[in-house]
Coordinates of C-alpha atoms in Angstrom, one line a residue:
Chain A
X9 CA 17.1 32.5 -7.5
X10 CA 14.8 30.8 -4.9
X11 CA 16.4 28.5 -2.4
X12 CA 15.4 24.8 -2.7
X13 CA 13.4 23.3 0.2
X14 CA 13.9 19.8 -1.3
X15 CA 16.4 18.5 -3.8
X16 CA 16.6 14.9 -4.9
X17 CA 19.1 13.3 -7.2
X18 CA 18.2 9.9 -8.7
X19 CA 16.5 9.0 -5.4
X20 CA 15.8 5.3 -5.5
X21 CA 14.2 2.8 -3.2
X22 CA 13.6 -0.9 -3.9
X23 CA 11.5 -3.3 -1.8
X24 CA 12.8 -6.6 -3.1
X25 CA 12.2 -6.5 -6.8
X26 CA 9.7 -3.7 -6.6
X27 CA 11.0 -0.3 -7.6
X28 CA 8.9 1.9 -5.3
X29 CA 10.9 5.0 -6.2
X30 CA 13.0 4.8 -9.3
X31 CA 15.8 7.4 -9.9
X32 CA 13.6 10.4 -9.1
X33 CA 15.1 13.8 -9.5
X34 CA 13.3 17.0 -8.7
X35 CA 13.6 20.3 -6.9
X36 CA 11.0 22.1 -4.7
X37 CA 11.6 25.8 -4.3
X38 CA 10.9 27.3 -0.8
X39 CA 7.6 28.9 0.0
X40 CA 5.4 27.0 -2.5
X41 CA 2.8 24.3 -2.5
X42 CA 4.3 21.4 -4.5
X43 CA 1.9 18.7 -5.7
X44 CA 3.2 15.2 -6.0
X45 CA 0.6 13.4 -8.1
X46 CA 0.3 9.8 -8.7
X47 CA -2.2 6.9 -8.6
X48 CA -2.3 4.5 -5.6
X49 CA 0.9 2.6 -5.1
X50 CA 2.9 4.9 -7.4
X51 CA 5.6 5.7 -4.7
X52 CA 4.2 8.9 -3.2
X53 CA 4.3 7.8 0.4
X54 CA 7.7 6.0 0.0
X55 CA 9.1 9.3 -1.3
X56 CA 7.8 11.2 1.8
X57 CA 9.3 8.5 4.0
X58 CA 12.7 8.8 2.2
X59 CA 12.6 12.6 2.5
X60 CA 11.9 12.4 6.2
X61 CA 14.7 10.0 6.7
X62 CA 12.4 7.3 7.9
X63 CA 13.6 5.0 5.2
X64 CA 17.1 4.7 3.7
X65 CA 17.4 5.0 0.0
X66 CA 18.7 2.1 -2.1
X67 CA 20.4 4.7 -4.4
X68 CA 20.7 8.4 -5.1
X69 CA 20.4 11.1 -2.5
X70 CA 18.1 13.8 -1.2
X71 CA 18.5 17.1 0.7
X72 CA 15.7 18.6 2.6
X73 CA 16.0 22.1 3.9
X74 CA 19.7 21.7 3.1
X75 CA 20.1 18.6 5.3
X76 CA 21.1 15.2 3.9
X77 CA 18.3 12.7 4.4
X78 CA 20.7 9.9 5.4
X79 CA 23.1 11.6 7.8
X80 CA 21.0 14.6 9.1
X81 CA 17.5 13.1 9.2
X82 CA 17.0 14.3 12.8
X83 CA 17.5 17.9 11.6
X84 CA 15.0 17.4 8.8
X85 CA 12.4 16.1 11.3
X86 CA 13.2 19.0 13.7
X87 CA 12.3 21.6 11.1
X88 CA 9.4 19.9 9.3
X89 CA 6.0 18.6 10.1
X90 CA 4.2 15.6 8.5
X91 CA 0.7 14.4 8.1
X92 CA 1.2 10.9 6.8
X93 CA -1.3 8.3 5.6
X94 CA -3.2 8.4 9.0
X95 CA -4.0 11.4 11.2
X96 CA -1.6 10.2 13.8
X97 CA -3.9 11.6 16.5
X98 CA -4.2 10.0 20.0
X99 CA -7.9 9.5 19.8
X100 CA -8.4 8.8 23.5
X101 CA -6.9 12.1 24.3
X102 CA -8.6 15.5 23.8
X103 CA -7.8 17.8 20.9
X104 CA -6.0 20.2 23.3
X105 CA -3.9 17.4 24.7
X106 CA -2.9 16.1 21.3
X107 CA -1.6 19.6 20.4
X108 CA -0.1 20.0 23.9
X109 CA 1.9 16.8 23.4
X110 CA 3.4 17.8 20.0
X111 CA 4.1 21.3 21.4
X112 CA 6.1 19.6 24.1
X113 CA 7.8 17.3 21.6
X114 CA 9.0 20.4 19.8
X115 CA 10.1 22.1 23.0
X116 CA 7.7 25.0 22.8
X117 CA 7.5 26.9 26.2
X118 CA 4.2 26.8 28.1
X119 CA 3.0 30.2 27.1
X120 CA 3.7 29.7 23.5
X121 CA 2.1 26.3 23.5
X122 CA -1.2 27.7 25.0
X123 CA -1.3 30.6 22.6
X124 CA -0.5 28.5 19.6
X125 CA -3.2 25.9 20.5
X126 CA -5.8 28.6 20.8
X127 CA -4.7 30.3 17.5
X128 CA -4.8 27.0 15.5
X129 CA -8.0 25.6 17.0
X130 CA -9.8 28.9 16.6
X131 CA -8.6 29.2 12.9
X132 CA -10.2 25.8 12.1
X133 CA -13.3 26.4 14.2
X134 CA -12.6 23.7 16.8
X135 CA -11.6 25.8 19.8
X136 CA -15.0 25.2 21.6
X137 CA -14.5 21.5 21.3
X138 CA -10.9 21.3 22.5
X139 CA -11.7 19.3 25.7
X140 CA -13.5 16.5 23.8
X141 CA -11.7 13.1 23.2
X142 CA -10.9 13.0 19.5
X143 CA -12.4 9.5 19.2
X144 CA -15.9 11.1 19.2
X145 CA -15.1 13.4 16.2
X146 CA -16.0 13.0 12.5
X147 CA -13.2 12.1 10.1
X148 CA -13.2 15.7 8.7
X149 CA -12.7 17.2 12.1
X150 CA -9.9 14.8 12.9
X151 CA -8.2 15.6 9.6
X152 CA -8.4 19.4 10.4
X153 CA -6.9 18.7 13.8
X154 CA -4.2 16.7 12.2
X155 CA -3.3 19.6 10.0
X156 CA -3.2 21.9 13.0
X157 CA -0.9 19.3 14.7
X158 CA 1.5 19.4 11.8
X159 CA 1.6 23.3 12.0
X160 CA 1.9 23.4 15.8
X161 CA 5.6 24.1 16.0
X162 CA 5.7 26.5 13.0
X163 CA 7.7 24.2 10.7
X164 CA 9.4 25.6 7.6
X165 CA 8.3 22.6 5.5
X166 CA 5.3 20.3 5.8
X167 CA 4.5 17.0 4.2
X168 CA 0.9 16.3 3.6
X169 CA 0.1 12.8 2.4
X170 CA -3.3 12.8 0.7
X171 CA -4.9 15.0 3.4
X172 CA -8.4 15.0 1.8
X173 CA -8.5 11.2 1.0
X174 CA -11.6 9.5 2.4
X175 CA -13.3 12.8 3.2
X176 CA -16.8 13.6 1.9
X177 CA -16.8 16.5 -0.7
X178 CA -17.9 19.1 1.8
X179 CA -15.3 18.1 4.4
X180 CA -12.7 17.9 1.7
X181 CA -13.5 21.4 0.4
X182 CA -13.5 22.8 3.9
X183 CA -10.1 21.3 4.6
X184 CA -8.7 22.6 1.3
X185 CA -9.9 26.1 2.3
X186 CA -8.3 25.8 5.7
X187 CA -5.1 24.5 4.1
X188 CA -5.1 27.4 1.7
X189 CA -5.6 30.0 4.5
X190 CA -3.0 28.4 6.8
X191 CA -0.4 28.1 4.1
X192 CA -0.9 31.8 3.1
X193 CA -0.8 32.9 6.8
X194 CA 2.3 30.8 7.7
X195 CA 4.2 31.2 4.4
X196 CA 5.7 27.7 4.5
X197 CA 6.7 25.1 1.9
X198 CA 4.2 22.3 1.4
X199 CA 4.9 19.0 -0.2
X200 CA 1.4 17.6 -1.0
X201 CA 0.8 14.2 -2.3
X202 CA -2.6 13.6 -3.9
X203 CA -4.5 11.8 -6.6
X204 CA -7.1 14.6 -6.6
X205 CA -6.2 16.7 -9.6
X206 CA -8.6 19.5 -9.0
X207 CA -7.1 19.9 -5.5
X208 CA -3.6 20.0 -7.0
X209 CA -4.8 22.6 -9.6
X210 CA -6.3 24.8 -6.9
X211 CA -3.5 24.6 -4.3
X212 CA -0.2 23.9 -6.1
X213 CA 2.2 26.3 -7.8
X214 CA 4.2 23.3 -9.1
X215 CA 3.3 19.7 -9.7
X216 CA 5.2 16.5 -10.4
X217 CA 3.6 13.4 -11.8
X218 CA 4.8 10.0 -10.6
X219 CA 3.8 6.5 -11.7
X220 CA 5.4 3.1 -10.9
X221 CA 8.1 5.0 -9.0
X222 CA 9.1 7.0 -12.0
X223 CA 8.8 10.8 -12.4
X224 CA 6.9 11.4 -15.6
X225 CA 6.7 15.2 -15.6
X226 CA 7.3 18.3 -13.5
X227 CA 6.3 21.9 -13.7
X228 CA 3.6 24.5 -13.0
X229 CA 0.1 23.1 -13.7
X230 CA -0.4 25.5 -16.7
X231 CA 3.1 24.8 -18.0
X232 CA 2.4 21.0 -18.0
X233 CA -0.8 21.9 -19.8
X234 CA 1.1 23.7 -22.6
X235 CA 3.6 20.9 -22.8
X236 CA 1.3 17.9 -22.6
X237 CA -2.4 18.9 -22.8
X238 CA -3.2 20.3 -26.3
X239 CA -6.9 20.9 -27.1
X240 CA -9.8 18.7 -27.6
X241 CA -13.3 18.8 -29.0
X242 CA -16.1 17.2 -27.0
X243 CA -19.2 16.3 -29.1
X244 CA -22.3 15.0 -27.5
X245 CA -25.0 13.3 -29.6
X246 CA -25.9 10.0 -31.4
X247 CA -24.9 8.2 -34.5
X248 CA -21.1 7.9 -34.0
X249 CA -20.6 5.0 -36.5
X250 CA -17.1 3.3 -37.0
X251 CA -17.0 5.0 -40.5
X252 CA -17.4 8.4 -39.0
X253 CA -14.7 7.7 -36.4
X254 CA -12.4 6.4 -39.1
X255 CA -13.0 9.6 -41.1
X256 CA -12.1 11.8 -38.1
X257 CA -8.9 9.8 -37.4
X258 CA -7.8 10.3 -41.0
X259 CA -7.8 14.1 -40.4
X260 CA -4.1 15.2 -39.9
X261 CA -5.1 17.6 -37.1
X262 CA -6.6 14.8 -35.1
X263 CA -4.4 12.9 -32.6
X264 CA -6.9 10.5 -31.3
X265 CA -10.6 9.8 -31.0
X266 CA -12.3 8.3 -27.9
X267 CA -15.9 7.3 -27.7
X268 CA -17.7 7.3 -24.4
X269 CA -21.5 6.5 -24.5
X270 CA -23.1 9.4 -26.2
X271 CA -19.9 11.5 -26.4
X272 CA -17.0 11.7 -28.7
X273 CA -13.7 13.1 -27.4
X274 CA -11.3 14.3 -30.2
X275 CA -7.7 15.1 -29.3
X276 CA -6.4 17.9 -31.5
X277 CA -2.8 18.8 -32.4
X278 CA -3.5 22.6 -32.0
X279 CA -6.2 25.2 -31.6
X280 CA -7.7 24.8 -35.1
X281 CA -11.1 25.9 -36.6
X282 CA -13.3 22.9 -36.0
X283 CA -16.4 24.0 -37.9
X284 CA -15.6 21.9 -41.0
X285 CA -15.2 18.8 -38.7
X286 CA -18.6 19.4 -37.1
X287 CA -20.1 20.0 -40.6
X288 CA -18.7 16.7 -41.7
X289 CA -20.2 14.9 -38.7
X290 CA -23.7 16.4 -39.4
X291 CA -23.5 15.5 -43.1
X292 CA -22.5 12.0 -42.1
X293 CA -25.8 11.6 -40.2
X294 CA -24.6 12.3 -36.7
X295 CA -27.3 13.9 -34.5
X296 CA -25.1 16.6 -32.8
X297 CA -26.6 17.8 -29.5
X298 CA -23.6 19.8 -28.1
X299 CA -20.1 20.8 -29.2
X300 CA -17.5 22.1 -26.8
X301 CA -13.8 22.9 -27.5
X302 CA -11.6 22.9 -24.5
X303 CA -8.1 22.4 -23.2
X304 CA -7.6 19.1 -21.5
X305 CA -7.8 19.3 -17.7
X306 CA -4.8 18.4 -15.5
X307 CA -6.7 15.2 -14.7
X308 CA -6.8 14.3 -18.4
X309 CA -3.1 15.1 -18.8
X310 CA -2.4 13.0 -15.7
X311 CA -4.5 10.1 -16.9
X312 CA -2.8 10.2 -20.3
X313 CA 0.7 10.2 -18.8
X314 CA -0.1 7.3 -16.5
X315 CA -1.7 5.3 -19.3
X316 CA 1.3 5.9 -21.5
X317 CA 3.6 4.9 -18.7
X318 CA 1.6 1.7 -18.1
X319 CA 1.7 0.8 -21.9
X320 CA 5.5 1.4 -22.0
X321 CA 5.9 -0.7 -18.8
X322 CA 4.0 -3.6 -20.4
Chain B
X1 CA 17.1 14.1 26.3
X2 CA 15.7 14.0 29.8
X3 CA 13.0 16.5 28.8
X4 CA 12.1 14.4 25.7
X5 CA 11.9 11.2 27.8
X6 CA 9.6 13.1 30.2
X7 CA 7.4 14.3 27.3
X8 CA 6.9 10.6 26.3
X9 CA 6.1 9.8 29.9
X10 CA 3.6 12.7 30.0
X11 CA 1.9 11.4 26.9
X12 CA 1.8 7.7 28.0
X13 CA 0.3 8.6 31.3
X14 CA -2.2 11.0 29.8
X15 CA -3.3 8.4 27.2
X16 CA -3.4 5.4 29.3
X17 CA -4.0 6.6 32.9
X18 CA -5.9 9.8 32.7
X19 CA -8.4 9.1 29.9
X20 CA -11.9 8.0 30.4
X21 CA -12.1 5.8 27.3
X22 CA -9.1 3.6 28.0
X23 CA -9.9 -0.1 28.6
X24 CA -6.4 -0.8 30.1
X25 CA -6.1 1.9 32.7
X26 CA -7.9 4.8 34.1
X27 CA -8.1 6.1 37.7
X28 CA -10.6 3.4 38.7
X29 CA -8.2 0.6 37.8
X30 CA -5.4 2.3 39.7
X31 CA -7.7 2.8 42.8
X32 CA -8.6 -0.9 42.7
X33 CA -4.9 -1.9 42.7
X34 CA -4.1 0.5 45.5
X35 CA -7.0 -0.8 47.6
X36 CA -5.8 -4.3 47.0
X37 CA -2.1 -3.7 47.8
X38 CA -2.6 -0.9 50.4
X39 CA -5.6 -2.2 52.4
X40 CA -6.5 -5.8 51.6
X41 CA -3.1 -7.4 51.6
X42 CA -1.8 -5.6 54.8
X43 CA -4.9 -6.7 56.6
X44 CA -4.2 -10.3 55.6
X45 CA -0.6 -10.2 56.7
X46 CA -1.2 -8.1 59.8
X47 CA 1.9 -6.6 61.4
X48 CA 4.1 -9.0 59.5
X49 CA 3.4 -6.7 56.5
X50 CA 5.7 -4.1 58.0
X51 CA 8.4 -6.3 59.6
X52 CA 9.1 -9.4 57.5
X53 CA 12.5 -9.0 55.8
X54 CA 11.5 -11.2 52.8
X55 CA 8.8 -8.7 52.0
X56 CA 11.0 -6.7 49.6
X57 CA 11.3 -9.7 47.3
X58 CA 7.6 -10.3 47.5
X59 CA 6.9 -6.7 46.7
X60 CA 9.1 -6.8 43.6
X61 CA 6.5 -9.1 41.9
X62 CA 3.7 -6.6 42.4
X63 CA 4.6 -4.1 39.7
X64 CA 4.7 -6.8 37.0
X65 CA 0.9 -6.8 36.9
X66 CA 0.9 -3.0 36.8
X67 CA 3.6 -2.5 34.2
X68 CA 2.3 -5.2 31.7
X69 CA -0.8 -3.4 30.6
X70 CA 1.1 -0.1 30.0
X71 CA 4.2 -1.6 28.4
X72 CA 2.5 -4.0 26.0
X73 CA 0.6 -1.0 24.6
X74 CA 3.8 0.9 24.1
X75 CA 4.6 0.3 20.4
X76 CA 2.1 -2.4 19.4
X77 CA -0.8 -0.1 20.6
X78 CA 0.7 2.9 18.7
X79 CA 1.1 0.7 15.6
X80 CA -2.5 -0.6 15.9
X81 CA -3.9 2.9 16.3
X82 CA -1.8 4.3 13.5
X83 CA 0.0 6.8 15.6
X84 CA 3.5 5.2 15.5
X85 CA 4.7 6.6 12.2
X86 CA 3.7 10.2 13.2
X87 CA 5.6 9.8 16.4
X88 CA 8.6 8.4 14.5
X89 CA 8.4 11.4 12.1
X90 CA 8.8 13.8 15.0
X91 CA 12.1 15.3 16.2
X92 CA 12.4 12.9 19.1
X93 CA 15.5 10.7 19.1
X94 CA 15.3 6.9 19.1
X95 CA 16.6 6.8 22.7
X96 CA 14.0 9.4 23.9
X97 CA 11.2 7.3 22.4
X98 CA 12.5 4.0 23.7
X99 CA 13.5 5.1 27.2
X100 CA 10.4 7.3 27.5
X101 CA 8.2 4.2 26.9
X102 CA 10.2 2.2 29.4
X103 CA 10.3 5.0 32.0
X104 CA 6.5 5.6 31.7
X105 CA 5.8 1.9 32.7
X106 CA 8.5 1.8 35.4
X107 CA 7.5 5.0 37.1
X108 CA 3.8 4.1 36.8
X109 CA 4.4 0.7 38.6
X110 CA 6.9 2.1 41.1
X111 CA 4.7 5.1 42.1
X112 CA 1.6 2.9 42.5
X113 CA 3.6 0.4 44.6
X114 CA 5.1 3.2 46.7
X115 CA 1.7 4.8 47.4
X116 CA 0.2 1.4 48.2
X117 CA 3.0 0.8 50.7
X118 CA 2.4 4.1 52.4
X119 CA -1.3 3.4 52.6
X120 CA -0.4 -0.2 53.8
X121 CA 1.5 1.3 56.8
X122 CA -1.5 3.5 57.6
X123 CA -3.8 0.5 57.3
X124 CA -1.7 -1.5 59.8
X125 CA -1.6 1.4 62.3
X126 CA -5.4 1.7 62.1
X127 CA -6.2 -2.0 62.2
X128 CA -3.5 -3.0 64.8
X129 CA -2.7 0.1 66.9
X130 CA 0.2 -0.2 69.3
X131 CA 0.2 3.3 70.7
X132 CA 3.1 4.5 68.5
X133 CA 3.3 4.8 64.8
X134 CA 4.5 1.6 63.2
X135 CA 6.4 1.8 59.9
X136 CA 8.7 -0.3 57.7
X137 CA 12.3 -0.7 58.9
X138 CA 14.2 1.8 56.9
X139 CA 16.5 -0.8 55.4
X140 CA 13.5 -3.0 54.3
X141 CA 11.8 0.0 52.7
X142 CA 14.8 1.1 50.8
X143 CA 15.7 -2.4 49.6
X144 CA 12.0 -3.0 48.8
X145 CA 11.6 0.1 46.7
X146 CA 14.9 -0.7 44.9
X147 CA 13.7 -4.1 44.1
X148 CA 10.4 -2.8 42.8
X149 CA 12.4 -0.4 40.6
X150 CA 14.6 -3.2 39.2
X151 CA 11.7 -5.7 38.7
X152 CA 9.6 -3.0 37.0
X153 CA 12.5 -2.2 34.8
X154 CA 12.9 -5.9 33.9
X155 CA 9.3 -6.4 33.0
X156 CA 9.0 -3.1 31.2
X157 CA 12.0 -3.7 29.0
X158 CA 10.8 -7.3 28.2
X159 CA 7.4 -5.7 27.4
X160 CA 8.9 -3.1 25.1
X161 CA 10.9 -5.8 23.3
X162 CA 7.7 -7.8 22.8
X163 CA 5.7 -4.7 21.9
X164 CA 8.3 -3.6 19.3
X165 CA 7.5 -6.6 17.1
X166 CA 3.8 -7.4 17.9
X167 CA 1.1 -6.3 15.5
X168 CA -1.4 -5.4 18.1
X169 CA -1.6 -4.6 21.9
X170 CA -3.6 -7.8 22.4
X171 CA -0.9 -9.9 20.7
X172 CA 1.8 -8.2 22.7
X173 CA -0.2 -8.9 25.9
X174 CA -0.6 -12.5 25.1
X175 CA 3.1 -13.0 24.2
X176 CA 4.1 -11.2 27.4
X177 CA 1.8 -13.3 29.5
X178 CA 3.3 -16.5 28.0
X179 CA 6.8 -15.2 28.5
X180 CA 6.1 -14.5 32.2
X181 CA 4.4 -17.8 32.7
X182 CA 7.4 -19.6 31.2
X183 CA 9.7 -17.5 33.4
X184 CA 7.7 -18.7 36.5
X185 CA 6.8 -22.3 35.6
X186 CA 9.9 -23.6 33.8
X187 CA 12.1 -23.4 36.9
X188 CA 9.4 -24.8 39.1
X189 CA 8.6 -27.7 36.8
X190 CA 12.3 -28.1 36.0
X191 CA 13.0 -28.9 39.7
X192 CA 10.4 -31.7 39.7
X193 CA 12.4 -33.5 37.1
X194 CA 15.7 -33.4 38.9
X195 CA 16.9 -36.5 40.9
X196 CA 15.5 -36.7 44.4
X197 CA 19.0 -36.3 45.9
X198 CA 19.5 -33.0 44.1
X199 CA 16.0 -31.8 45.0
X200 CA 16.8 -32.5 48.7
X201 CA 20.1 -30.6 48.4
X202 CA 18.3 -27.6 46.9
X203 CA 15.7 -27.8 49.7
X204 CA 18.4 -27.9 52.3
X205 CA 20.2 -24.9 50.6
X206 CA 17.0 -22.9 50.6
X207 CA 16.2 -23.7 54.3
X208 CA 19.7 -22.7 55.5
X209 CA 20.2 -19.8 53.2
X210 CA 20.6 -16.3 54.8
X211 CA 17.7 -14.1 53.7
X212 CA 20.2 -11.2 53.2
X213 CA 22.1 -13.3 50.8
X214 CA 18.9 -14.1 48.8
X215 CA 18.2 -10.3 48.6
X216 CA 21.7 -9.6 47.4
X217 CA 21.8 -12.4 44.8
X218 CA 18.3 -11.6 43.5
X219 CA 19.2 -7.9 43.3
X220 CA 22.4 -8.6 41.4
X221 CA 20.5 -10.9 39.0
X222 CA 17.8 -8.2 38.4
X223 CA 20.4 -5.5 37.8
X224 CA 22.4 -7.6 35.4
X225 CA 19.3 -8.7 33.5
X226 CA 18.1 -5.0 33.3
X227 CA 21.4 -3.8 31.9
X228 CA 21.5 -6.6 29.3
X229 CA 17.9 -6.2 28.2
X230 CA 18.1 -2.4 28.0
X231 CA 21.2 -2.7 25.8
X232 CA 19.4 -5.3 23.7
X233 CA 16.3 -3.1 23.4
X234 CA 18.5 -0.2 22.2
X235 CA 19.9 -2.3 19.4
X236 CA 16.5 -3.7 18.4
X237 CA 14.9 -0.2 18.2
X238 CA 15.3 0.9 14.6
X239 CA 13.1 3.5 13.0
X240 CA 13.4 2.0 9.5
X241 CA 12.4 -1.4 10.7
X242 CA 9.4 -0.1 12.7
X243 CA 8.2 1.7 9.6
X244 CA 8.5 -1.4 7.4
X245 CA 6.8 -3.6 10.1

C-alpha cells in the first residue's frame, strides 16, 4: 500500500459564518499529481494554507508527510514547497538571486545552490536571462521561475495554487509541459489546485472536487467519469421545438435535455443505440446537421456537481 | 537561527540596497548619506566633530533616517508586493524572519554611520591638519557606536511593529514619520505648557547636569525601550494573523 503524503480528517475552517472548508476528508498517496478542483472561492487556497500550517483549523485535523499541521507545521514547511496565489518572487532582484535566496533559506550549501540554479533555469529555458531583474519579465516567465523556486530545495511535496491562472494559452501550455517534465524528473508529490479541467485531466492521477468548502467527489479522473459522467448525445441543427424536447424527455433512457443555440445536449443513462432517437427528430421536422455521441468531459462532470451543490445549498 | 537571520539580512540588503530599480535605496542613496555625514557635517563642525563629548548622543539620531526607509518596507512592502505569504510558507521560523528584518535595518544604519564616522575623521585630518593623525577619543567612539546601535534598534523595532500592520510601505512610512514627529515634538511642546517656575527648574537642571550622566541615562532609557519593544514585537508577530491581514 502506498504511503499517504496528505491525510485530512473532517478538516474545517470557518471565517465568521463562512464555512471556507467544511469537514473535508481525503488522502493523497505519495508520488502522484493530485488535482484539487473547484470554482473561485470554493476553499482551495484555504485548504493549502491549512495544510501548510499557515492557518489553524476550526475543527478536524490534517497530517502532511506524516506531520501534524497544528503542532509540526515547521516540519511540513521544511519538507515542502509552495507556489501560492502569487509568484512570491522579489521582482527587483534577478532570477538568480531569487533562487539563491530560497536556496539559502533551505540551507543548501554554496556548490549545491549554484548547480541547482543552473539545472532548474536551464530546464525551463531561462539560464541566459538569469541576471535580469524579474520585474522586466513576462507573466509566463515569472510563473516558470516561481515553479523553479518551489523545486529549488528538492521538496518531497509541492503545493501549486492555480499555477496557470492568468496566463495566455501558449504560456499556460508551456508551463504545463515544464511542470509535467519536472514532476517526472523529480518524482515528487504535487497538490495542484485549479479550475482548469483540461489541465487536471492531463496532469493529475487523482482529483477531488470541492465547492462551498465541501468535498463533492474524489478519485481518478476516469473513475469519476464512470461514476458521474454517463454518456451524452450532441445534436447540431435547427428546429428544436418545445414539443420535440418534451418527446425526448419522455424517453426513459434520457436523463436530461439542454438546448444551447443550435445545439441539443441529451444526457443518457447508458451507452444505448441512439439511431431511433435521431430518426424521431428527423421525422419531427428537425434539420439535423451533425450528431455526436460522447462521454461527458471532466469539465461537464465538474459543472454538473457544482450546479447540483449550489441547488442543494439554496 | 543565526544563519537564518543572516539569510534574511542578505535578502533585505540585496533587495533594498543593491538593486538598481529600488526607489528607497541603492548605492547612490547610500553615497549621498555618507557624503553628508562623512564630509559635509565634519566640515561644518570642524575639529569639534572629533572631540565634543555630547557627539555620541547627536550621532544616535543619524541612523533614524537610514533605518526608516528599510524597516517600513519590511513587512508592509512584502505584503504590498505579494511576497509575504511565500516567505511565511518557507521553513524559516517566526523569530528568524522577525529578527532578520530588524537586524537588516540595524546593521544597515550602523554600518553606514560607522563608515561615515571613519570618513569624517579623514575629512577633519585633511581639512584641519595638525601634523599628527587626529581621531575620536576611544571612549567617545565606543559610546557613540553603542548609542547608534541602541537608537537604530529602537527605530527598527518601532518600524517593524508599524510595518506588521500597515497595508503598504507608503502607509508604514507615513505612520512611522508621525510616530517619530510625536516622539520629538510632544516633549518639546509639553515643556512650553508647564508653569514658568518648573520650566526654569528644568533649564537649571539641564545647565548643571553632568554630560556623562546624560549619556548614562539616555543609554539606560534606550536599552530598556529596546528590550520592551523587541519583546512586544515578538508577541505581535503571528503567522496566522499576517496571512489573514
